[in-house]
Each structure stands twice: as structure tokens, then as C-alpha cells.
Short mmCIF file of C-alpha atoms in Angstrom, two decimals:
data_model
loop_
_atom_site.label_atom_id
_atom_site.label_comp_id
_atom_site.label_asym_id
_atom_site.label_seq_id
_atom_site.Cartn_x
_atom_site.Cartn_y
_atom_site.Cartn_z
CA UNK A 106 32.92 -15.80 60.15
CA UNK A 107 29.24 -16.07 59.19
CA UNK A 108 29.63 -17.41 55.62
CA UNK A 109 29.71 -21.18 55.43
CA UNK A 110 32.17 -22.91 53.09
CA UNK A 111 29.31 -24.42 51.04
CA UNK A 112 28.01 -20.98 49.99
CA UNK A 113 31.47 -19.73 49.16
CA UNK A 114 32.13 -22.66 46.82
CA UNK A 115 28.90 -22.40 44.79
CA UNK A 116 29.32 -18.72 44.00
CA UNK A 117 32.34 -19.22 41.72
CA UNK A 118 31.39 -22.52 40.11
CA UNK A 119 29.42 -22.66 36.82
CA UNK A 120 29.84 -19.03 35.80
CA UNK A 121 30.29 -19.77 32.08
CA UNK A 122 27.60 -22.44 32.10
CA UNK A 123 25.01 -20.03 33.51
CA UNK A 124 25.68 -17.61 30.60
CA UNK A 125 25.19 -20.41 28.09
CA UNK A 126 21.64 -21.10 29.28
CA UNK A 127 20.96 -17.65 30.69
CA UNK A 128 19.14 -14.56 29.49
CA UNK A 129 21.26 -13.69 26.43
CA UNK A 130 20.42 -16.80 24.36
CA UNK A 131 16.78 -16.47 25.40
CA UNK A 132 16.69 -12.86 24.14
CA UNK A 133 18.28 -13.89 20.84
CA UNK A 134 15.74 -16.71 20.43
CA UNK A 135 12.87 -14.36 21.25
CA UNK A 136 14.07 -11.82 18.69
CA UNK A 137 14.39 -14.55 16.04
CA UNK A 138 10.84 -15.73 16.72
CA UNK A 139 9.49 -12.17 16.55
CA UNK A 140 11.37 -11.54 13.30
CA UNK A 141 9.91 -14.57 11.52
CA UNK A 142 6.38 -14.23 12.93
CA UNK A 143 5.87 -10.45 12.91
CA UNK A 144 8.50 -8.34 11.16
CA UNK A 145 9.16 -10.39 8.01
CA UNK A 146 5.48 -10.94 7.01
CA UNK A 147 4.73 -7.25 7.63
CA UNK A 148 7.60 -6.22 5.33
CA UNK A 149 6.29 -8.56 2.62
CA UNK A 150 2.80 -7.04 2.91
CA UNK A 151 4.24 -3.54 2.71
CA UNK A 152 6.24 -4.48 -0.40
CA UNK A 153 3.14 -5.97 -2.08
CA UNK A 154 1.08 -2.87 -1.25
CA UNK A 155 3.81 -0.56 -2.58
CA UNK A 156 3.91 -2.56 -5.83
CA UNK A 157 0.11 -2.46 -6.11
CA UNK A 158 0.06 1.31 -5.63
CA UNK A 159 2.90 1.97 -8.05
CA UNK A 160 1.20 -0.06 -10.82
CA UNK A 161 -2.06 1.91 -10.76
CA UNK A 162 -3.17 3.31 -14.11
CA UNK A 163 -6.20 4.91 -15.68
CA UNK A 164 -9.24 2.64 -15.87
CA UNK A 165 -8.44 0.45 -12.86
CA UNK A 166 -11.30 -0.10 -10.43
CA UNK A 167 -10.01 0.36 -6.88
CA UNK A 168 -11.20 0.32 -3.27
CA UNK A 169 -9.83 2.95 -0.89
CA UNK A 170 -9.19 2.49 2.82
CA UNK A 171 -12.26 4.65 3.48
CA UNK A 172 -14.44 2.21 1.57
CA UNK A 173 -14.94 4.22 -1.61
CA UNK A 174 -15.06 2.22 -4.83
CA UNK A 175 -14.20 4.04 -8.00
CA UNK A 176 -12.42 3.99 -11.31
CA UNK A 177 -9.06 5.73 -11.73
CA UNK A 178 -9.78 8.66 -14.03
CA UNK A 179 -6.34 10.22 -13.96
CA UNK A 180 -2.97 9.65 -12.34
CA UNK A 181 -2.15 13.14 -11.06
CA UNK A 182 1.43 12.49 -9.85
CA UNK A 183 3.44 10.03 -7.77
CA UNK A 184 1.37 10.78 -4.69
CA UNK A 185 -2.20 11.29 -5.95
CA UNK A 186 -4.79 9.81 -8.28
CA UNK A 187 -8.17 11.06 -9.37
CA UNK A 188 -11.07 8.63 -8.84
CA UNK A 189 -14.38 8.77 -10.63
CA UNK A 190 -16.96 7.57 -8.11
CA UNK A 191 -19.94 7.99 -10.41
CA UNK A 192 -20.80 9.87 -13.60
CA UNK A 193 -19.26 13.32 -13.20
CA UNK A 194 -18.15 12.88 -9.57
CA UNK A 195 -14.36 12.94 -9.30
CA UNK A 196 -12.28 12.88 -6.13
CA UNK A 197 -8.53 13.27 -5.61
CA UNK A 198 -7.10 10.51 -3.41
CA UNK A 199 -3.64 9.86 -2.00
CA UNK A 200 -2.21 6.75 -3.66
CA UNK A 201 -1.32 5.13 -0.35
CA UNK A 202 -5.00 4.98 0.62
CA UNK A 203 -5.77 2.45 -2.12
CA UNK A 204 -6.33 -0.90 -0.42
CA UNK A 205 -7.34 -3.16 -3.30
CA UNK A 206 -7.53 -3.23 -7.08
CA UNK A 207 -10.75 -4.92 -8.14
CA UNK A 208 -10.13 -4.96 -11.89
CA UNK A 209 -7.15 -4.03 -14.00
CA UNK A 210 -7.32 -2.51 -17.47
CA UNK A 211 -5.54 -3.96 -20.45
CA UNK A 212 -2.32 -2.18 -21.41
CA UNK A 213 -2.48 0.04 -24.46
CA UNK A 214 -1.14 -1.76 -27.54
CA UNK A 215 1.18 0.07 -29.93
CA UNK A 216 0.30 -0.24 -33.59
CA UNK A 217 3.73 0.95 -34.70
#
């Protein structure tokens, strides 16, 4: 027929070897690289931000993602805080919008 014996022999040879160095190990390696360079550091940053937000208390000076700098006047609930931007100017802010804590207050000491 039209198929030469040389082509017929190379089609069946090396089938397992081509999978060993083929696309599957490359995809696994690519995923591992992406995990260690992108996903893992992002999770660590999210965990640090969540800890920062959960430890907010009255008197802390914070910076919001909108650029407002103020002092925490009151912790309203788990989702909101009240910032005092200047004397008599208070704004309610979602806790997740706090980007940075500039200064922390000292914890209240019990005299009991």
C-alpha cells in the first residue's frame, strides 16, 4: 500500500516514554510554580490582613484603602468601625477597608 514500513514502526514505539516527558508533567510543574509564586504568598497576605482587621480596637490610628487617616472611635460590630477623622467628624467604615495600622494603643490594664 502507500504506508512505508518505517512510518508504521515509529507509531507504536515510545508510547510510554512520550507520556513521561509530555504535557502532563509539564502541567504539574507549571501548577507547582504558580502555587509557590502566586497563590501561597497571596494567602499569607490575606491571613495577615484578616489578623490586622480583627485586632482593631478603640484608639488605633488607621489608614483606609480610600486614603483616609483617622483614629478608631468605636468598634460598631464585626463588620464596621467608626473613625474620627478630625475633632467632631466621625465616619463609619467597613473593617475590610482598613489597609494599615499606623499606631496601636496600649491594652487596658486591670487593677483587680
